[in-house]
Short mmCIF file of C-alpha atoms in Angstrom, two decimals:
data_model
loop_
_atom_site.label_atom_id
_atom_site.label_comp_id
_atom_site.label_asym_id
_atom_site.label_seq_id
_atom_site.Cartn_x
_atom_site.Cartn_y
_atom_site.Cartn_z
CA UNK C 908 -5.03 14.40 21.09
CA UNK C 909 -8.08 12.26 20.90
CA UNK C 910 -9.83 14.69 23.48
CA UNK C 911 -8.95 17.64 21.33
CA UNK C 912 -10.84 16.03 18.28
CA UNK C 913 -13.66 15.45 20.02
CA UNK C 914 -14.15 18.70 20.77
CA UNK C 915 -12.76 19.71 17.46
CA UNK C 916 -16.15 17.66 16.22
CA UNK C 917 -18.49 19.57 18.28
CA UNK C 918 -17.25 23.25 16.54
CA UNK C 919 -19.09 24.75 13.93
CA UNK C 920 -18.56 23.21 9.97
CA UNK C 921 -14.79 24.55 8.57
CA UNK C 922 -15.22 27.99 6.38
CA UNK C 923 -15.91 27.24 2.52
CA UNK C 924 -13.55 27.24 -0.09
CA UNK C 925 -13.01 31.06 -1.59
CA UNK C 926 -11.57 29.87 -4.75
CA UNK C 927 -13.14 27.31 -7.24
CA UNK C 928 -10.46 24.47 -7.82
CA UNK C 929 -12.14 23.97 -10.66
CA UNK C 930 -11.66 27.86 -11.90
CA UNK C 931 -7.84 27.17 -12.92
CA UNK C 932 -7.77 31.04 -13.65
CA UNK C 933 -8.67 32.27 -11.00
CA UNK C 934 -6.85 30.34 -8.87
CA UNK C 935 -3.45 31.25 -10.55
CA UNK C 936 -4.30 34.75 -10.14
CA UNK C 937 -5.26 34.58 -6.62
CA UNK C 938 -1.98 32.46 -5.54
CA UNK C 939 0.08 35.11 -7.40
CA UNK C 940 2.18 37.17 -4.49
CA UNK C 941 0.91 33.97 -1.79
CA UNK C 942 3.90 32.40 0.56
CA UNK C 943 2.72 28.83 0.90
CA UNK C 944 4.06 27.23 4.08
CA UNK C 945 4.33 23.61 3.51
CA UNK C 946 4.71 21.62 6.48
CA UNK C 947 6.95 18.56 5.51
CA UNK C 948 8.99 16.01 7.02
CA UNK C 949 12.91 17.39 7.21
CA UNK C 950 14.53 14.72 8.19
CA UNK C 951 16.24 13.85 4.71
CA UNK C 952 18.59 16.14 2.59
CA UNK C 953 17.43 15.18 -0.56
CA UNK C 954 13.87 15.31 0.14
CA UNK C 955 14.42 18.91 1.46
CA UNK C 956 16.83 19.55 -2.27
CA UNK C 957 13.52 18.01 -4.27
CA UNK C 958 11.29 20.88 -2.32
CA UNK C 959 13.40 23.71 -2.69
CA UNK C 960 13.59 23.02 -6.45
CA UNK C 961 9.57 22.82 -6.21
CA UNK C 962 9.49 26.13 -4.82
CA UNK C 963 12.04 27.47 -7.28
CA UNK C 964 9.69 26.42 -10.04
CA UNK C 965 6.26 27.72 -8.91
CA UNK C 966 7.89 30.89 -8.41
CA UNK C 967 9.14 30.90 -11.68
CA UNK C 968 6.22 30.09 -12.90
CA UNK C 969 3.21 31.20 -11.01
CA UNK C 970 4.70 33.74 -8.55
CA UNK C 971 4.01 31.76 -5.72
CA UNK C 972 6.77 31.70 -2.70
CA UNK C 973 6.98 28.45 -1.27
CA UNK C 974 8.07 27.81 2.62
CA UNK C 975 9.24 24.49 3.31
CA UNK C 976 8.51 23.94 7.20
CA UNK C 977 10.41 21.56 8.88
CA UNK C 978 8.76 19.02 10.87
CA UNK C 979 9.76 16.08 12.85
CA UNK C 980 6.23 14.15 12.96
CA UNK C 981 3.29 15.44 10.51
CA UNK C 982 1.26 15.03 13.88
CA UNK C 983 2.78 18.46 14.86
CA UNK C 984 1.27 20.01 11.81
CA UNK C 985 -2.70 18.73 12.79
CA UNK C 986 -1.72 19.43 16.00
CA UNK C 987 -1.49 23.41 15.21
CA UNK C 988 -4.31 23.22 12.74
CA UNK C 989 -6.63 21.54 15.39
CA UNK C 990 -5.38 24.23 18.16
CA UNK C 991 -6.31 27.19 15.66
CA UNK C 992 -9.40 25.71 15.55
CA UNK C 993 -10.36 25.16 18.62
CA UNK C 994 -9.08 28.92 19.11
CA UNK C 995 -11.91 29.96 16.62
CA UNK C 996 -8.84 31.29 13.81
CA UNK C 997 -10.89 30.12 10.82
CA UNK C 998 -8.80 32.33 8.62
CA UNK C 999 -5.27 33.02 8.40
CA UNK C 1000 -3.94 29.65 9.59
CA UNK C 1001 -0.23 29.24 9.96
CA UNK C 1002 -0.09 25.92 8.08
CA UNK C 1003 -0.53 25.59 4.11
CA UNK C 1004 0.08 22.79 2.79
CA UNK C 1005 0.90 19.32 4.98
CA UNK C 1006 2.33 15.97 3.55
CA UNK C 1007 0.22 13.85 4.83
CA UNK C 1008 -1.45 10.13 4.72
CA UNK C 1009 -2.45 7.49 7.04
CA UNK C 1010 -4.24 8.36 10.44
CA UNK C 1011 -2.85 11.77 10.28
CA UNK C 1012 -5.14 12.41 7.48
CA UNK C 1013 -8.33 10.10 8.38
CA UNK C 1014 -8.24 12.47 11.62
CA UNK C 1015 -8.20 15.56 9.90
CA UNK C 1016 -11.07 14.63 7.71
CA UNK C 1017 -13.17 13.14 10.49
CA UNK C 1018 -12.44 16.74 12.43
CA UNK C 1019 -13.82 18.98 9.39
CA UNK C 1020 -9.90 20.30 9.78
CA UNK C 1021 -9.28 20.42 5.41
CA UNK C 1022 -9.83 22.80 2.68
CA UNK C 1023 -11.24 21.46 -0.41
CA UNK C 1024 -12.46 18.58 -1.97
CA UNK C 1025 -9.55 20.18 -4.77
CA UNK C 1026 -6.99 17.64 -5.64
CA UNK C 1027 -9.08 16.10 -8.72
CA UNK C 1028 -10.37 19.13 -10.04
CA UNK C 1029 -7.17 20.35 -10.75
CA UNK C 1030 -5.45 20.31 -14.34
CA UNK C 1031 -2.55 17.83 -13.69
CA UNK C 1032 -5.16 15.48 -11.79
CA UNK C 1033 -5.97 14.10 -15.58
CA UNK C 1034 -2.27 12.16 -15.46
CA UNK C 1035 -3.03 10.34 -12.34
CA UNK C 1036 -3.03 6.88 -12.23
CA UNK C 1037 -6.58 6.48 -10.66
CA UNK C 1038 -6.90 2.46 -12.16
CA UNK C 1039 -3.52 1.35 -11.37
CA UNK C 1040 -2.22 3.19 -7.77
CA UNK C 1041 -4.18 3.77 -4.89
CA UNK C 1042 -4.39 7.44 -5.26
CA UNK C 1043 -8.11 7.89 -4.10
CA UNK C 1044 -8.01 5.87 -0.94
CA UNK C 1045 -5.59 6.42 1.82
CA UNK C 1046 -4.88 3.39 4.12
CA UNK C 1047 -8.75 2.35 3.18
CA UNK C 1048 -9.88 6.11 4.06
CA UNK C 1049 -11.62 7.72 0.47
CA UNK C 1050 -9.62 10.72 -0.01
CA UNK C 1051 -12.63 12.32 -1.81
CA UNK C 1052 -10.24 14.96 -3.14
CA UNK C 1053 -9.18 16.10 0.10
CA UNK C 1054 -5.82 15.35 -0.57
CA UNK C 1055 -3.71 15.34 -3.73
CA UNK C 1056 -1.14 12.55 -4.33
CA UNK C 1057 2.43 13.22 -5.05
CA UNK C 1058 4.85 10.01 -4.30
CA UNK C 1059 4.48 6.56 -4.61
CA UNK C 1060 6.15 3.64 -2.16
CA UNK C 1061 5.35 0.17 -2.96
CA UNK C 1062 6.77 -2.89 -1.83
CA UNK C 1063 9.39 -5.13 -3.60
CA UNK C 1064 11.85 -7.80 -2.89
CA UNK C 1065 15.62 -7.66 -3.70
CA UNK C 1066 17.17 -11.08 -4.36
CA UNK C 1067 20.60 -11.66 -5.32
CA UNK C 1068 20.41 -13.76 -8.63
CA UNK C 1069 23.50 -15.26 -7.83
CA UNK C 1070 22.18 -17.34 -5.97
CA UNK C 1071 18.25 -16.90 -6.23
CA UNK C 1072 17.87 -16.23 -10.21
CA UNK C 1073 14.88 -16.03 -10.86
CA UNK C 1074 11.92 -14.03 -9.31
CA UNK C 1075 9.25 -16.08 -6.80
CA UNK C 1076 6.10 -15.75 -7.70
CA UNK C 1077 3.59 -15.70 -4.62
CA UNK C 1078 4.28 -16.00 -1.41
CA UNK C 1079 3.57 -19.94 -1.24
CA UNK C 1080 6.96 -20.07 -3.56
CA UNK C 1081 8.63 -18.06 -1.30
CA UNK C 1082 7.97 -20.53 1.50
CA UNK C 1083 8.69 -23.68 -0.84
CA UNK C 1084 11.64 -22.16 -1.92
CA UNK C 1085 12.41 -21.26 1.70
CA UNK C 1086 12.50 -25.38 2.55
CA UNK C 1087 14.71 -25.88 -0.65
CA UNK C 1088 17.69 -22.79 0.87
CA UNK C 1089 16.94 -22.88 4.59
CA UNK C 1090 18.52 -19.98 6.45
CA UNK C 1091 18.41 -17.51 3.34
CA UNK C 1092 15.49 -15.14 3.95
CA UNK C 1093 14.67 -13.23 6.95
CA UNK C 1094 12.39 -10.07 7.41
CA UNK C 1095 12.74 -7.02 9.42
CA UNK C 1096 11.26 -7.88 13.36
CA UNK C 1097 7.69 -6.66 13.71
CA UNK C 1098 6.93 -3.95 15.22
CA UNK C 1099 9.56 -2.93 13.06
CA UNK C 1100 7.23 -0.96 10.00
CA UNK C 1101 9.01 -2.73 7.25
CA UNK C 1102 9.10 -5.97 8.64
CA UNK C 1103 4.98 -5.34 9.55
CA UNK C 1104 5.25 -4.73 6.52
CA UNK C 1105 6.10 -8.12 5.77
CA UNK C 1106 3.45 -9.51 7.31
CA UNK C 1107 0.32 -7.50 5.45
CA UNK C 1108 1.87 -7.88 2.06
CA UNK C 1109 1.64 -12.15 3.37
CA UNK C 1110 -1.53 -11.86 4.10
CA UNK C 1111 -2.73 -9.99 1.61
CA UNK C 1112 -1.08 -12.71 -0.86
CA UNK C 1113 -2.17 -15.37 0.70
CA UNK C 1114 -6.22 -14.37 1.91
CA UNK C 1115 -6.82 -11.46 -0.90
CA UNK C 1116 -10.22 -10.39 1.98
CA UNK C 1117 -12.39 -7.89 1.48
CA UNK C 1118 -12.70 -7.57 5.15
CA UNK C 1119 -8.97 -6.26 5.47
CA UNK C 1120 -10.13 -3.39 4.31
CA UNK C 1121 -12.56 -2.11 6.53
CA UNK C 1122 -11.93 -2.17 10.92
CA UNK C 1123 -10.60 -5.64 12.34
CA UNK C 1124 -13.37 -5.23 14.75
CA UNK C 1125 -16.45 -5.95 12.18
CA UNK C 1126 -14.27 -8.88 10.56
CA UNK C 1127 -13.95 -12.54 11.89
CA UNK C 1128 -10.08 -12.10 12.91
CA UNK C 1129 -9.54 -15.63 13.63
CA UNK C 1130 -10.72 -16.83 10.35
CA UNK C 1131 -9.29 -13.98 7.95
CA UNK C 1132 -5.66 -14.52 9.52
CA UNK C 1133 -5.33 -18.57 9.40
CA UNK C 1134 -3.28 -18.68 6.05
CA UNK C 1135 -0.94 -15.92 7.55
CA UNK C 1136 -0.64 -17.86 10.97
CA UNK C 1137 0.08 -21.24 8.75
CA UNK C 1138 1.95 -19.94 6.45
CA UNK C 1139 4.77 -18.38 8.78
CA UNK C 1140 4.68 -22.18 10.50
CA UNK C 1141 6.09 -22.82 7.80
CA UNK C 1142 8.29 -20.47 6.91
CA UNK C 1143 9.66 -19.34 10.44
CA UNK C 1144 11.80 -22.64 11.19
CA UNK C 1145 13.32 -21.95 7.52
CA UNK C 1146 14.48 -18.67 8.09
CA UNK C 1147 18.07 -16.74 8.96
CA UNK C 1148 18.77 -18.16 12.35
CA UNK C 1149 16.19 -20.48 12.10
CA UNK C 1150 13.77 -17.48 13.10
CA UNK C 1151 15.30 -17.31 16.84
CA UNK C 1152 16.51 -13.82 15.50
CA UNK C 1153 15.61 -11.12 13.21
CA UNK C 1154 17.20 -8.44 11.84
CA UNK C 1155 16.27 -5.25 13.58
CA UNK C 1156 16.26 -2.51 10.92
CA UNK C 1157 15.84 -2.72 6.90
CA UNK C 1158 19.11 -1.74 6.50
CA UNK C 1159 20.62 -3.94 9.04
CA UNK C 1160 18.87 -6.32 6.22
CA UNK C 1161 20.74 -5.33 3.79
CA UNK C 1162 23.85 -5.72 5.17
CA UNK C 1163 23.25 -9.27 5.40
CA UNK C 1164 22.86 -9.85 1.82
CA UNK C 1165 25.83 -7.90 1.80
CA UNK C 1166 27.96 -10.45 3.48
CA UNK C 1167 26.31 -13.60 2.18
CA UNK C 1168 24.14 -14.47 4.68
CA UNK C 1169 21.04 -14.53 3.07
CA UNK C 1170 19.75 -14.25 -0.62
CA UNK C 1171 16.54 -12.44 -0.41
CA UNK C 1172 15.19 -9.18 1.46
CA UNK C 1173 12.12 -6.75 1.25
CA UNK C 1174 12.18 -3.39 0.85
CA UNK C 1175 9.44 -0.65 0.60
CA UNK C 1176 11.23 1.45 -1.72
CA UNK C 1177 11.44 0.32 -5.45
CA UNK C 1178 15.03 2.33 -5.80
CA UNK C 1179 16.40 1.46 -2.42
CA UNK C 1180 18.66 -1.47 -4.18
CA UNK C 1181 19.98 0.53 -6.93
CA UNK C 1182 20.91 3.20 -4.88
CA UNK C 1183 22.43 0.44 -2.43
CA UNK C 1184 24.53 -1.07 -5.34
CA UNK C 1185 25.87 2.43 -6.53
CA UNK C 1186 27.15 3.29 -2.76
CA UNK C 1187 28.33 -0.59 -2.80
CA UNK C 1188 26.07 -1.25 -0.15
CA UNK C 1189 25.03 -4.29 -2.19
CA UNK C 1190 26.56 -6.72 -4.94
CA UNK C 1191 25.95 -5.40 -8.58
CA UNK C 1192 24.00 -9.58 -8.85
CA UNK C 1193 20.95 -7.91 -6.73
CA UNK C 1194 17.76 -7.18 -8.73
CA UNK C 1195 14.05 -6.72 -7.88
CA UNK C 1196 10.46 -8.41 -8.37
CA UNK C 1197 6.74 -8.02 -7.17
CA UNK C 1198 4.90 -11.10 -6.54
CA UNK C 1199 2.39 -12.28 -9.48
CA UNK C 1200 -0.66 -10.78 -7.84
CA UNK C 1201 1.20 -7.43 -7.15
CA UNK C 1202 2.54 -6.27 -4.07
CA UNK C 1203 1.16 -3.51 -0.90
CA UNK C 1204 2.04 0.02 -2.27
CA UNK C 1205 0.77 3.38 -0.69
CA UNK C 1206 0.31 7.15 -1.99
CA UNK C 1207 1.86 10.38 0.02
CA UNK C 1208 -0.61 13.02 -0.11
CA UNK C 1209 -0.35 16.72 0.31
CA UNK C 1210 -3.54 18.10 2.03
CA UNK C 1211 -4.37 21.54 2.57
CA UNK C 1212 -5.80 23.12 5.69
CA UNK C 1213 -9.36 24.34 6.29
CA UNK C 1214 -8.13 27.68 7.50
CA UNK C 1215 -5.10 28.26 4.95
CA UNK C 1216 -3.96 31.62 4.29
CA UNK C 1217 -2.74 30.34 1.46
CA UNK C 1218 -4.94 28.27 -0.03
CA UNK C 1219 -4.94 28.83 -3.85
CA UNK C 1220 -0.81 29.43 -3.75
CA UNK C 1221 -1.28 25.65 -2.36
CA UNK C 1222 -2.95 24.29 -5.39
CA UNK C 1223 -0.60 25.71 -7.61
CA UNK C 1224 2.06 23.48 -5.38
CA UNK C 1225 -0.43 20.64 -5.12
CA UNK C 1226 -1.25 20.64 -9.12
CA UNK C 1227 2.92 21.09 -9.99
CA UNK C 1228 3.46 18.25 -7.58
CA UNK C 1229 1.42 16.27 -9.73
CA UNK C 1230 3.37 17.54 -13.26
CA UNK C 1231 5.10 15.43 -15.72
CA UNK C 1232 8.25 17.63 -14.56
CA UNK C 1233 7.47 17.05 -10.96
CA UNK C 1234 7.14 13.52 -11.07
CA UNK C 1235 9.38 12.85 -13.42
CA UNK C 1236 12.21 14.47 -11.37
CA UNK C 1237 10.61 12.93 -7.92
CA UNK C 1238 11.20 9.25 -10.01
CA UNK C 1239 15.17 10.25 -10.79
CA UNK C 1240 16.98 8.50 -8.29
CA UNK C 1241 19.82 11.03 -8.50
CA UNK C 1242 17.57 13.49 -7.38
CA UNK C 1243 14.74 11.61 -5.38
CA UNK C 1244 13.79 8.02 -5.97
CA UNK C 1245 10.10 7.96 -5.10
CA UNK C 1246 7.43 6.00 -7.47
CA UNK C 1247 5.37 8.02 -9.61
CA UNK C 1248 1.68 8.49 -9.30
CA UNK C 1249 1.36 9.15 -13.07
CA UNK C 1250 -0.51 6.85 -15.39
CA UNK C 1251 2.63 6.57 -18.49
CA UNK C 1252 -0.45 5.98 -21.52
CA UNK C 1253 -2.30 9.13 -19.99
CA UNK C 1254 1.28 11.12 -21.08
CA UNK C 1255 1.79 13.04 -24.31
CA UNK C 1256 5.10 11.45 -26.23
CA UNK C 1257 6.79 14.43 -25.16
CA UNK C 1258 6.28 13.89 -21.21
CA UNK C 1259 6.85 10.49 -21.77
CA UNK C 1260 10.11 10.84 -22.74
CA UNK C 1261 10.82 12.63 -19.47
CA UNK C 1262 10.55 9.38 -17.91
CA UNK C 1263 11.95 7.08 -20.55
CA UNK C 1264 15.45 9.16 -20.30
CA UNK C 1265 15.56 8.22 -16.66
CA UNK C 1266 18.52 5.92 -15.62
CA UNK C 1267 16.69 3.80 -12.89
CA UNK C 1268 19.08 2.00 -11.67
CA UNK C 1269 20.29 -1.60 -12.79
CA UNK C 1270 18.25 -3.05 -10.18
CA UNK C 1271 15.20 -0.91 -10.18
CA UNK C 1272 11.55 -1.64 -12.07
CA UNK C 1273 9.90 0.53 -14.41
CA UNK C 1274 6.87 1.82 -13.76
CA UNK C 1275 5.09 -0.54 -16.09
CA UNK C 1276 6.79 -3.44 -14.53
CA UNK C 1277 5.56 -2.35 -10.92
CA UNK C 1278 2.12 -2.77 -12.22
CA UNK C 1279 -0.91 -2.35 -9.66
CA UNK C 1280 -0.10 -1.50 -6.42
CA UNK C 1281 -2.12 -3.26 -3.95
CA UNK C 1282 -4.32 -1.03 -1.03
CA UNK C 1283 -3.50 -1.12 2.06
CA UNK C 1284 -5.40 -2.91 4.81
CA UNK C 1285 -7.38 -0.96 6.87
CA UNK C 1286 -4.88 0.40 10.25
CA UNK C 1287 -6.48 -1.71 12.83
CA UNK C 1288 -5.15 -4.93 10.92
CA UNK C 1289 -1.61 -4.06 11.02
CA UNK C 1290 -2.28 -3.27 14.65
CA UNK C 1291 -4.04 -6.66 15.51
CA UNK C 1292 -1.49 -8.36 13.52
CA UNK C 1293 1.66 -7.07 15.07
CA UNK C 1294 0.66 -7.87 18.59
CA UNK C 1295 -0.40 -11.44 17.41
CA UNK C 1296 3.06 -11.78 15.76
CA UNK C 1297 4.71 -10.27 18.90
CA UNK C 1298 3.02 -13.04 20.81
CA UNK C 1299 3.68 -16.00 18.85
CA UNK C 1300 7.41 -15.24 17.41
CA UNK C 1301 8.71 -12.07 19.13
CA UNK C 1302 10.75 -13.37 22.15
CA UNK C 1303 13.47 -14.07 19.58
CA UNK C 1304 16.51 -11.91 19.74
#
């Protein structure tokens, strides 16, 4: 793969946009009659419900047919863009519209493989919540309108307030409180993504760098990563099992709040503990918080190919992925459960309301309540620190 996008690098600049984003009608009238072929993860049945419904509506209301393409790894999707490429078929590509972030996306945009920049000249882009998510940066990469967000995941913990009431408010109180229960918090074992997880949002908390966000390489590692290293001296002896074990899996997690075992769990998905307690996964006593100075949270992006045959048919999707009606349907967990990329003051009363009838959940956060989401730290720091973790802590089983 890496081969392929150095050669990528070496062919001529992508083909130009043929549509203004910014020309709204024109590019309504061009997407008219367009099948868009989205390339999306499949792998859930009520992510694939939320897209069909998508393409229901922008064929109601712009004509546009939408494709939903079922993929196992979003790496298959750059993969065919890059081998059209390197074919020389800068027109007519097979893929659309990709969901996208991460390295998936920095690779695309360091191979000249996407359309645009689009996402923020089109009209719904004026609802985004460009203060208050990070919708412009993905995984430290500027998105420079090269991709258009449409979900939000942000971290939270779920504590059961019968026996933890109230929420903790940094990460040093979860470690005092930690020697006050001993045995009642664990984390998911790194490599594990949510309990890696874990470990960014600690040291994030705790060292609030600006070197996490560029490459570990330019940044003193040792030095940036001492309250992290501390910091789980102290908590590791005080965890579930005394930290000679960890769960594997974040629901494996939950199931030990489940059966008492401990009082206090992470979770990347602010709905994930409503939904639990509604399938009686979890006690109706659970609830959630985010730490004082706000907690890791992360965009999903759709980005649209350099060589789309569909291109403006894709903004239409892109732009109604970023409606009130979208998002506000997306945020329903009967229906989806994802965070919202929407700013709530930027909304007329009338689209607010779409949001305000929503039954979260008894143990999910508004939007409001969420407040910022935090950035992620730059990829090779998650990386760096997983291997260090591995080292130190990982022999338990």
């Amino acid at each position: 793969m890496k081969r392929l996008l150095a050669f990528a690098l070496s062919l001529p600049l992508a083909a130009a946009a043929q549509t203004d984003p910014a020309d709204w009608e024109a590019v309504t009238t061009a997407a008219e009659g367009q099948t868009v072929y989205w390339h999306a993860w499949g792998g859930s049945t009520t992510t694939n419900a939320f897209i069909e419904w998508v393409g229901e509506r922008v064929w109601e209301e712009y004509g546009v047919t939408l494709e939903h393409v079922k993929i196992a790894s979003t790496a298959d999707a750059v993969s065919r863009v890059l081998a059209e490429k390197t074919a020389g078929r800068d027109e007519g590509g097979a893929v659309d519209l990709i969901w996208i972030n991460g390295a998936n996306f920095a690779a695309m945009k360091d191979a000249d493989l996407l359309f645009g920049p689009f996402a923020e000249q089109l009209p719904n882009w004026q609802y985004v919540d460009v203060e208050g998510k990070s919708v412009q940066e993905d995984f430290t990469v500027p998105t420079e309108g090269l991709e258009a967000p449409w979900a939000m995941a942000q971290v939270v913990f779920m504590h059961d307030t019968a026996d933890l009431a109230e929420p903790l408010a940094d990460m040093e109180a979860l470690a005092a409180w930690a020697v006050e229960n001993p045995g009642r918090f664990t984390f998911p074992q790194p490599p594990d993504f949510l309990g890696s997880t874990f470990l960014k949002q600690a040291l994030v908390d705790l060292a609030d760098d600006p070197a996490l966000y560029a490459p570990v390489e330019g940044a003193d590692y040792e030095a940036v990563t001492a309250p992290l290293w501390a910091f789980l001296e102290e908590l590791t002896p005080n965890l579930w099992r005394e930290g000679r074990a960890y769960p594997q899996t974040g629901p494996r997690q939950l199931q030990l709040i489940a059966d008492d075992e401990i009082d206090l769990a992470i979770s990347f998905s602010p709905g994930e503990a409503s939904t639990a307690i509604a399938n009686f996964q979890l006690p109706d006593t659970v609830r959630t918080f985010v730490l004082e100075g706000g907690t890791i949270g992360n965009a999903s992006f759709v980005a649209i190919p350099y060589n789309a045959n569909a291109a403006e048919g894709a903004m239409v999707v892109a732009n109604f992925l970023m409606s009130p009606e979208a998002q506000a349907r997306g945020l329903d967990p009967q229906h989806l459960g994802y965070g919202t990329v929407l700013d709530m003051d930027a909304l007329s009363a009338e689209d607010r309301a779409l949001f305000d009838a929503i039954d979260l959940g008894i143990a999910t956060l508004t939007p409001a309540e969420l407040g910022t989401a935090l950035p992620e730290p730059h990829p090779s720091w998650m990386t760096r620190i997983e291997a260090d973790w591995v080292e130190r802590y990982g022999v338990a089983q």
